[in-house]
C-alpha cells in the first residue's frame, strides 16, 4: 500500500466515497504524498517522457511560434511569457533561446511559470538559471500579473482533474472511489447525478454503462486564458493528448516506469492523467472571449512550423550518431505512430488578431 493510499482510505472512511476529481487532485498534488510534489518523473529513469525531453526541436519550434505571436500582437514593449506546468524547465529554455533571435523580444519579455510542485520548481529554477533566464513562479494562472501575454502549456491540462459519470438507465451517476469489503480502494457509483448544465448533446448519446468525462477544472483555466488573451491582447498555445470531438469513454490512466498500471494500485506513485477533450477546451476558450484556431495534430503543427528544416539545419552541424538521434526524435514527435497523431495543438488569440501560422485555413 502506498503512503497516499493510507491517507485516501482514512478520508473515505471518514467522509464517504470521493469523486474521480478529488482522487486525481490528491494523487497528483497532495502536499506530502502527491505524485508531482517530491519527484522528477521525467525521462528514461523516470515514469514517462514528454516532447520537450525528446528533443530541443520541440521547444525551439514553439519559441518560433511565440515570437510570431508577439509580432502579430504588434510587439508590445512589455509582455508576460507564461508557461503552465513547466516540468523540468526544458521547454522554456529551448523556447527562449529560439524566440530570442527576434530583435527586441528578450528585452520585452517577463517569464511567469505556473507550478504547484516544489521539487519541479527547484528543477526549473536550475535549468533556467543555467540558461541565464530569470523567472517568477505562481501557484495558479490567476496569479499571473495583468498585461499582454503569450501562454504555453504542454501536457498540463491532462493532469487537471476530471469527473466521470456512468449512464445508468435514464440518468448519469458519478463514478467514485470508495472502499470494498476488504477495505481496499475500489471504484463505485455515487448518488450524485450529472449537473444538467454539463450535459451537452453528445452525452445523451452514451449507451448503458458507458462513461462520460468532463472537467470543470480544465474548463475554468481555459476560460480564464480565453478572457486574458482577448482582454489584454495575447495568444495561447495548448498542446496535449486527447480527442478533437467530445465522446463517451473512460480515458483515466496511470503510468509508472513507462508502462500503464492499475489506477487505484499506485496512488501517489504513478502519473495519473486523462485525455483532453479539445472540443470542450475550445468552447471554454471562446466563452472567455478568445478566437480559437485548430486543433491541428502535433504532427501537422510541427511540420507547419518547419520541423524538417530545423532537423536538417541541426544535422548539418552533427556527427553520424547525432544525425540518427535527430531523425528518430523528429519521427517520434511528428509521426502518427509516435506523438504526432494523438497529441493535438490548439491556439487562442484576441479576436482582432490575424490567424496565427500554421493554423490558417486552407485557401481552396
Ligand atoms: N510541460 C512539461 C511537464 C508536463 S507534466 C513537459 O512537457 O515536460 C505536468 C506539469 O504540470 C508538471 O510540471 C506538474 O508539476 C504541473 N502541474 C500538475 N498539476 C498542476 C496544477 N494543478 N497546477 C500547476 N501545475 C501543475
Short mmCIF file of C-alpha atoms and ligand atoms in Angstrom, two decimals:
data_model
loop_
_atom_site.label_atom_id
_atom_site.label_comp_id
_atom_site.label_asym_id
_atom_site.label_seq_id
_atom_site.Cartn_x
_atom_site.Cartn_y
_atom_site.Cartn_z
CA UNK A 1 0.00 0.00 0.00
CA UNK A 2 1.32 3.44 -0.90
CA UNK A 3 1.52 6.24 1.69
CA UNK A 4 -1.16 8.13 -0.19
CA UNK A 5 -3.49 5.09 -0.32
CA UNK A 6 -3.46 5.02 3.51
CA UNK A 7 -4.40 8.68 3.57
CA UNK A 8 -7.17 8.16 0.96
CA UNK A 9 -8.63 5.23 2.92
CA UNK A 10 -8.76 7.33 6.09
CA UNK A 11 -10.53 10.15 4.26
CA UNK A 12 -13.04 7.80 2.60
CA UNK A 13 -13.76 6.02 5.89
CA UNK A 14 -14.47 9.39 7.49
CA UNK A 15 -16.28 11.26 4.69
CA UNK A 16 -17.54 8.59 2.29
CA UNK A 17 -16.51 7.87 -1.34
CA UNK A 18 -14.80 10.65 -3.31
CA UNK A 19 -15.21 11.75 -6.93
CA UNK A 20 -12.53 10.99 -9.53
CA UNK A 21 -11.68 14.71 -9.46
CA UNK A 22 -10.70 14.66 -5.79
CA UNK A 23 -8.89 11.36 -6.27
CA UNK A 24 -6.82 12.95 -9.07
CA UNK A 25 -6.05 16.13 -7.13
CA UNK A 26 -4.84 14.16 -4.10
CA UNK A 27 -2.93 11.60 -6.19
CA UNK A 28 -1.03 14.30 -8.07
CA UNK A 29 -0.73 17.23 -5.69
CA UNK A 30 -1.29 16.10 -2.07
CA UNK A 31 1.29 18.28 -0.22
CA UNK A 32 3.22 15.30 1.20
CA UNK A 33 2.33 12.26 -0.92
CA UNK A 34 1.23 13.75 -4.27
CA UNK A 35 2.93 12.26 -7.33
CA UNK A 36 4.37 15.55 -8.63
CA UNK A 37 5.27 17.12 -5.32
CA UNK A 38 8.57 15.49 -4.45
CA UNK A 39 9.98 13.87 -7.54
CA UNK A 40 11.30 14.27 -11.06
CA UNK A 41 9.01 11.94 -13.04
CA UNK A 42 10.52 12.53 -16.50
CA UNK A 43 12.96 10.68 -18.69
CA UNK A 44 14.30 7.19 -19.16
CA UNK A 45 14.89 6.60 -15.45
CA UNK A 46 11.51 8.10 -14.54
CA UNK A 47 7.94 7.25 -15.47
CA UNK A 48 7.29 8.97 -18.79
CA UNK A 49 8.88 11.18 -21.44
CA UNK A 50 7.37 14.40 -22.74
CA UNK A 51 8.01 16.11 -26.08
CA UNK A 52 10.45 18.76 -24.77
CA UNK A 53 12.53 15.93 -23.27
CA UNK A 54 12.55 14.07 -26.61
CA UNK A 55 14.29 16.87 -28.45
CA UNK A 56 15.24 20.56 -28.29
CA UNK A 57 13.47 20.94 -31.67
CA UNK A 58 10.08 20.86 -29.93
CA UNK A 59 10.74 23.84 -27.66
CA UNK A 60 12.57 25.72 -30.41
CA UNK A 61 9.63 25.50 -32.81
CA UNK A 62 7.29 26.65 -30.05
CA UNK A 63 9.71 29.53 -29.49
CA UNK A 64 9.35 30.48 -33.16
CA UNK A 65 5.55 30.36 -32.72
CA UNK A 66 5.76 32.64 -29.65
CA UNK A 67 7.98 35.13 -31.46
CA UNK A 68 5.49 35.25 -34.35
CA UNK A 69 2.62 35.67 -31.87
CA UNK A 70 4.42 38.63 -30.29
CA UNK A 71 4.79 40.10 -33.77
CA UNK A 72 1.08 39.84 -34.63
CA UNK A 73 0.33 41.35 -31.20
CA UNK A 74 2.17 44.44 -32.61
CA UNK A 75 5.25 43.77 -30.48
CA UNK A 76 4.26 45.23 -27.10
CA UNK A 77 7.29 46.73 -25.32
CA UNK A 78 6.49 44.57 -22.27
CA UNK A 79 4.63 41.25 -22.18
CA UNK A 80 4.33 38.17 -19.98
CA UNK A 81 5.50 34.86 -21.34
CA UNK A 82 3.58 32.32 -19.27
CA UNK A 83 4.08 28.57 -19.07
CA UNK A 84 1.67 26.27 -17.25
CA UNK A 85 3.20 23.13 -15.73
CA UNK A 86 6.80 23.62 -16.97
CA UNK A 87 8.16 20.20 -15.86
CA UNK A 88 11.96 20.38 -15.84
CA UNK A 89 12.02 23.81 -17.48
CA UNK A 90 13.43 22.34 -20.68
CA UNK A 91 10.69 23.68 -22.98
CA UNK A 92 11.09 27.24 -21.65
CA UNK A 93 14.88 27.19 -22.02
CA UNK A 94 14.67 25.94 -25.63
CA UNK A 95 11.80 28.33 -26.38
CA UNK A 96 13.61 31.46 -25.14
CA UNK A 97 16.82 30.55 -26.99
CA UNK A 98 14.92 30.29 -30.28
CA UNK A 99 12.50 33.20 -29.74
CA UNK A 100 15.35 35.43 -28.60
CA UNK A 101 16.59 35.63 -32.18
CA UNK A 102 13.76 38.10 -32.83
CA UNK A 103 15.18 41.62 -32.20
CA UNK A 104 13.69 43.32 -29.14
CA UNK A 105 11.85 40.27 -27.84
CA UNK A 106 14.17 39.36 -24.97
CA UNK A 107 14.02 42.91 -23.58
CA UNK A 108 10.21 42.89 -23.73
CA UNK A 109 9.50 39.58 -22.03
CA UNK A 110 8.98 38.70 -18.42
CA UNK A 111 8.65 34.99 -17.66
CA UNK A 112 5.94 33.57 -15.40
CA UNK A 113 5.76 29.90 -14.52
CA UNK A 114 2.67 28.28 -13.00
CA UNK A 115 3.80 25.27 -10.98
CA UNK A 116 2.50 23.53 -7.83
CA UNK A 117 5.39 21.16 -7.22
CA UNK A 118 8.25 22.46 -5.01
CA UNK A 119 10.57 19.77 -6.41
CA UNK A 120 9.87 20.77 -10.01
CA UNK A 121 10.09 24.49 -9.20
CA UNK A 122 13.60 23.90 -7.92
CA UNK A 123 14.48 21.99 -11.07
CA UNK A 124 13.01 24.70 -13.34
CA UNK A 125 14.96 27.31 -11.40
CA UNK A 126 18.17 25.39 -12.02
CA UNK A 127 17.51 24.77 -15.73
CA UNK A 128 16.66 28.42 -16.38
CA UNK A 129 19.48 29.82 -14.24
CA UNK A 130 21.92 27.71 -16.29
CA UNK A 131 20.48 29.34 -19.41
CA UNK A 132 20.74 32.82 -17.87
CA UNK A 133 16.94 33.22 -17.74
CA UNK A 134 15.03 34.92 -14.89
CA UNK A 135 11.52 33.77 -13.98
CA UNK A 136 8.68 34.30 -11.49
CA UNK A 137 6.64 31.43 -10.04
CA UNK A 138 2.92 31.22 -9.27
CA UNK A 139 0.57 28.62 -7.80
CA UNK A 140 -2.24 29.40 -10.22
CA UNK A 141 -2.70 31.05 -13.62
CA UNK A 142 -4.98 33.65 -11.98
CA UNK A 143 -1.95 34.94 -10.02
CA UNK A 144 -0.02 35.94 -13.17
CA UNK A 145 0.06 39.78 -13.32
CA UNK A 146 -2.10 41.62 -15.85
CA UNK A 147 -0.82 42.74 -19.25
CA UNK A 148 -0.27 41.44 -22.78
CA UNK A 149 0.70 37.77 -22.69
CA UNK A 150 1.72 34.67 -24.57
CA UNK A 151 0.71 31.42 -22.83
CA UNK A 152 2.17 27.97 -23.47
CA UNK A 153 1.01 24.69 -21.92
CA UNK A 154 2.35 21.26 -22.87
CA UNK A 155 0.83 18.25 -21.09
CA UNK A 156 -0.61 20.48 -18.38
CA UNK A 157 -4.36 20.09 -18.94
CA UNK A 158 -4.21 16.28 -18.88
CA UNK A 159 -3.10 16.49 -15.23
CA UNK A 160 -6.06 18.64 -14.16
CA UNK A 161 -8.92 16.68 -12.57
CA UNK A 162 -11.93 15.28 -14.40
CA UNK A 163 -15.29 13.98 -13.20
CA UNK A 164 -16.72 10.77 -14.60
CA UNK A 165 -20.39 9.80 -14.92
CA UNK A 166 -21.82 6.41 -15.83
CA UNK A 167 -25.01 6.01 -17.84
CA UNK A 168 -27.47 4.01 -15.73
CA UNK A 169 -30.94 3.93 -17.26
CA UNK A 170 -32.18 7.44 -17.86
CA UNK A 171 -29.63 9.08 -15.58
CA UNK A 172 -25.88 9.60 -15.25
CA UNK A 173 -24.39 8.79 -11.87
CA UNK A 174 -21.00 9.91 -10.69
CA UNK A 175 -18.18 7.37 -10.68
CA UNK A 176 -16.43 7.45 -7.32
CA UNK A 177 -13.56 5.87 -5.38
CA UNK A 178 -14.70 4.08 -2.22
CA UNK A 179 -13.71 1.03 -0.18
CA UNK A 180 -14.57 -2.60 -0.93
CA UNK A 181 -15.38 -5.27 1.70
CA UNK A 182 -11.70 -5.86 2.31
CA UNK A 183 -11.18 -2.15 2.94
CA UNK A 184 -9.26 -1.63 -0.32
CA UNK A 185 -9.77 1.27 -2.74
CA UNK A 186 -12.43 0.39 -5.31
CA UNK A 187 -14.48 2.14 -7.99
CA UNK A 188 -18.19 2.52 -7.37
CA UNK A 189 -21.22 4.61 -8.26
CA UNK A 190 -22.12 7.60 -6.14
CA UNK A 191 -25.52 9.13 -5.67
CA UNK A 192 -24.71 12.41 -7.46
CA UNK A 193 -26.23 12.86 -10.89
CA UNK A 194 -24.54 14.82 -13.63
CA UNK A 195 -25.37 18.53 -13.40
CA UNK A 196 -27.78 19.49 -16.20
CA UNK A 197 -25.50 22.26 -17.45
CA UNK A 198 -22.73 19.75 -18.09
CA UNK A 199 -24.94 17.65 -20.42
CA UNK A 200 -24.11 18.68 -23.96
CA UNK A 201 -25.89 16.80 -26.65
CA UNK A 202 -23.18 14.25 -27.07
CA UNK A 203 -23.50 12.92 -23.51
CA UNK A 204 -27.12 11.86 -24.11
CA UNK A 205 -25.92 9.52 -26.82
CA UNK A 206 -23.89 7.41 -24.38
CA UNK A 207 -25.01 3.77 -24.15
CA UNK A 208 -25.94 1.97 -20.92
CA UNK A 209 -22.87 1.55 -18.70
CA UNK A 210 -20.72 3.92 -20.76
CA UNK A 211 -18.58 6.50 -19.00
CA UNK A 212 -18.55 10.14 -19.93
CA UNK A 213 -15.95 12.58 -18.66
CA UNK A 214 -15.92 16.29 -18.17
CA UNK A 215 -13.60 18.65 -16.44
CA UNK A 216 -14.81 21.82 -14.74
CA UNK A 217 -11.20 22.43 -13.62
CA UNK A 218 -9.81 22.39 -17.18
CA UNK A 219 -12.66 24.49 -18.48
CA UNK A 220 -12.16 27.09 -15.73
CA UNK A 221 -8.48 27.56 -16.63
CA UNK A 222 -9.23 27.59 -20.38
CA UNK A 223 -11.95 30.21 -19.89
CA UNK A 224 -9.54 32.36 -17.87
CA UNK A 225 -6.90 32.04 -20.59
CA UNK A 226 -9.55 32.97 -23.18
CA UNK A 227 -10.52 36.06 -21.20
CA UNK A 228 -6.90 37.17 -20.73
CA UNK A 229 -5.81 36.81 -24.33
CA UNK A 230 -8.99 38.52 -25.52
CA UNK A 231 -8.98 41.32 -22.96
CA UNK A 232 -5.31 42.22 -22.89
CA UNK A 233 -4.13 41.24 -26.35
CA UNK A 234 -2.41 37.94 -26.37
CA UNK A 235 -2.09 34.43 -27.66
CA UNK A 236 -2.10 30.96 -26.14
CA UNK A 237 -0.83 27.62 -27.40
CA UNK A 238 -2.10 24.43 -25.75
CA UNK A 239 -0.63 21.03 -26.56
CA UNK A 240 -1.86 17.78 -25.09
CA UNK A 241 -3.10 14.33 -25.94
CA UNK A 242 -6.75 13.84 -26.48
CA UNK A 243 -9.61 13.92 -28.93
CA UNK A 244 -10.91 16.56 -31.30
CA UNK A 245 -14.61 15.83 -30.70
CA UNK A 246 -16.37 15.10 -27.41
CA UNK A 247 -17.37 11.46 -26.93
CA UNK A 248 -18.01 8.73 -24.39
CA UNK A 249 -15.25 6.52 -22.92
CA UNK A 250 -13.04 6.05 -19.86
CA UNK A 251 -9.61 7.60 -20.53
CA UNK A 252 -8.30 7.79 -16.95
CA UNK A 253 -4.86 6.21 -16.95
CA UNK A 254 -1.96 5.65 -14.61
CA UNK A 255 1.62 5.27 -15.86
CA UNK A 256 4.69 4.12 -13.96
CA UNK A 257 8.13 3.29 -15.38
CA UNK A 258 6.78 3.82 -18.91
CA UNK A 259 4.00 1.24 -18.50
CA UNK A 260 0.29 1.54 -17.84
CA UNK A 261 -0.63 0.35 -14.34
CA UNK A 262 -3.90 -0.12 -12.44
CA UNK A 263 -5.27 3.30 -11.50
CA UNK A 264 -6.05 2.52 -7.84
CA UNK A 265 -2.99 0.37 -7.07
CA UNK A 266 -0.30 3.04 -7.20
CA UNK A 267 -1.99 6.16 -5.84
CA UNK A 268 0.63 8.91 -5.49
CA UNK A 269 3.36 6.81 -7.10
CA UNK A 270 2.18 6.74 -10.70
CA UNK A 271 1.32 9.57 -13.07
CA UNK A 272 -2.42 9.93 -13.43
CA UNK A 273 -3.97 11.67 -16.44
CA UNK A 274 -6.89 11.57 -18.81
CA UNK A 275 -7.36 12.56 -22.42
CA UNK A 276 -8.15 16.20 -23.08
CA UNK A 277 -11.47 16.94 -24.79
CA UNK A 278 -10.36 19.65 -27.23
CA UNK A 279 -13.93 20.50 -28.23
CA UNK A 280 -14.74 21.30 -24.59
CA UNK A 281 -11.48 23.25 -24.28
CA UNK A 282 -12.29 25.28 -27.42
CA UNK A 283 -15.77 26.11 -26.12
CA UNK A 284 -14.29 27.30 -22.81
CA UNK A 285 -11.66 29.48 -24.55
CA UNK A 286 -14.46 31.00 -26.65
CA UNK A 287 -16.63 31.62 -23.58
CA UNK A 288 -13.71 33.70 -22.29
CA UNK A 289 -13.91 35.77 -25.47
CA UNK A 290 -10.97 34.43 -27.46
CA UNK A 291 -10.86 33.26 -31.05
CA UNK A 292 -9.83 29.61 -31.33
CA UNK A 293 -7.56 28.18 -34.03
CA UNK A 294 -7.24 24.46 -34.71
CA UNK A 295 -6.90 21.91 -33.30
CA UNK A 296 -4.18 20.55 -35.52
CA UNK A 297 -2.43 17.27 -34.78
CA UNK A 298 1.02 17.75 -33.23
CA UNK A 299 2.47 16.34 -36.45
CA UNK A 300 0.68 18.93 -38.60
CA UNK A 301 1.67 21.73 -36.23
CA UNK A 302 5.36 20.80 -36.07
CA UNK A 303 5.64 20.23 -39.82
CA UNK A 304 3.88 23.56 -40.38
CA UNK A 305 6.38 25.25 -38.06
CA UNK A 306 9.33 23.86 -40.04
CA UNK A 307 10.35 20.70 -38.19
CA UNK A 308 12.05 19.28 -41.32
CA UNK A 309 14.08 22.44 -41.91
CA UNK A 310 15.12 22.59 -38.24
CA UNK A 311 16.10 18.91 -38.31
CA UNK A 312 18.20 19.45 -41.45
CA UNK A 313 19.88 22.57 -40.01
CA UNK A 314 20.87 20.72 -36.84
CA UNK A 315 22.07 17.73 -38.85
CA UNK A 316 24.49 19.90 -40.81
CA UNK A 317 26.40 20.53 -37.57
CA UNK A 318 26.01 16.97 -36.24
CA UNK A 319 28.06 13.77 -36.41
CA UNK A 320 26.64 10.48 -37.70
CA UNK A 321 25.35 9.34 -34.31
CA UNK A 322 23.66 12.66 -33.58
CA UNK A 323 22.04 12.63 -37.02
CA UNK A 324 20.39 9.30 -36.23
CA UNK A 325 19.17 10.70 -32.89
CA UNK A 326 17.70 13.74 -34.67
CA UNK A 327 15.89 11.59 -37.25
CA UNK A 328 14.40 9.39 -34.53
CA UNK A 329 13.35 12.39 -32.45
CA UNK A 330 11.59 14.10 -35.38
CA UNK A 331 9.84 10.84 -36.15
CA UNK A 332 8.75 10.38 -32.56
CA UNK A 333 7.42 13.94 -32.27
CA UNK A 334 5.57 14.15 -35.58
CA UNK A 335 4.75 10.69 -36.94
CA UNK A 336 1.39 9.01 -36.45
CA UNK A 337 2.94 6.06 -34.62
CA UNK A 338 4.61 8.45 -32.15
CA UNK A 339 3.10 11.54 -30.61
CA UNK A 340 2.19 13.13 -33.94
CA UNK A 341 -1.39 11.95 -34.17
CA UNK A 342 -2.64 11.51 -30.61
CA UNK A 343 -1.33 14.90 -29.49
CA UNK A 344 -3.29 17.95 -30.59
CA UNK A 345 -2.44 21.64 -30.68
CA UNK A 346 -4.95 24.44 -30.25
CA UNK A 347 -4.34 28.19 -30.24
CA UNK A 348 -6.41 31.07 -28.88
CA UNK A 349 -5.94 34.76 -29.63
CA UNK A 350 -7.53 38.13 -29.27
CA UNK A 351 -10.31 38.06 -31.92
CA UNK A 352 -8.83 41.17 -33.58
CA UNK A 353 -5.55 39.45 -34.40
CA UNK A 354 -4.75 37.72 -37.69
CA UNK A 355 -4.87 33.90 -37.81
CA UNK A 356 -1.52 32.66 -36.43
CA UNK A 357 0.68 30.38 -38.50
CA UNK A 358 0.28 27.39 -39.12
CA UNK A 359 -3.44 27.46 -38.29
CA UNK A 360 -4.56 29.42 -41.39
CA UNK A 361 -7.36 27.57 -43.13
CA UNK A 362 -6.54 26.00 -46.47
CA UNK A 363 -7.50 28.66 -49.05
CA UNK A 364 -9.06 26.28 -51.60
N1 LIG B 1 5.22 20.69 -19.58
C1 LIG B 1 6.18 19.76 -19.04
C2 LIG B 1 5.66 18.91 -17.88
C3 LIG B 1 4.36 18.19 -18.07
S1 LIG B 1 3.90 17.27 -16.61
C4 LIG B 1 6.72 18.88 -20.15
O1 LIG B 1 6.13 18.89 -21.22
O2 LIG B 1 7.72 18.20 -19.94
C5 LIG B 1 2.74 18.31 -15.79
C6 LIG B 1 3.32 19.56 -15.15
O3 LIG B 1 2.24 20.29 -14.57
C7 LIG B 1 4.29 19.31 -14.01
O4 LIG B 1 5.25 20.35 -14.01
C8 LIG B 1 3.38 19.38 -12.78
O5 LIG B 1 4.05 19.58 -11.59
C9 LIG B 1 2.47 20.51 -13.18
N2 LIG B 1 1.15 20.51 -12.54
C10 LIG B 1 0.31 19.48 -12.38
N3 LIG B 1 -0.85 19.86 -11.82
C11 LIG B 1 -0.75 21.20 -11.63
C12 LIG B 1 -1.63 22.20 -11.10
N4 LIG B 1 -2.83 21.88 -10.65
N5 LIG B 1 -1.19 23.48 -11.08
C13 LIG B 1 0.04 23.81 -11.54
N6 LIG B 1 0.92 22.90 -12.06
C14 LIG B 1 0.53 21.62 -12.09
#
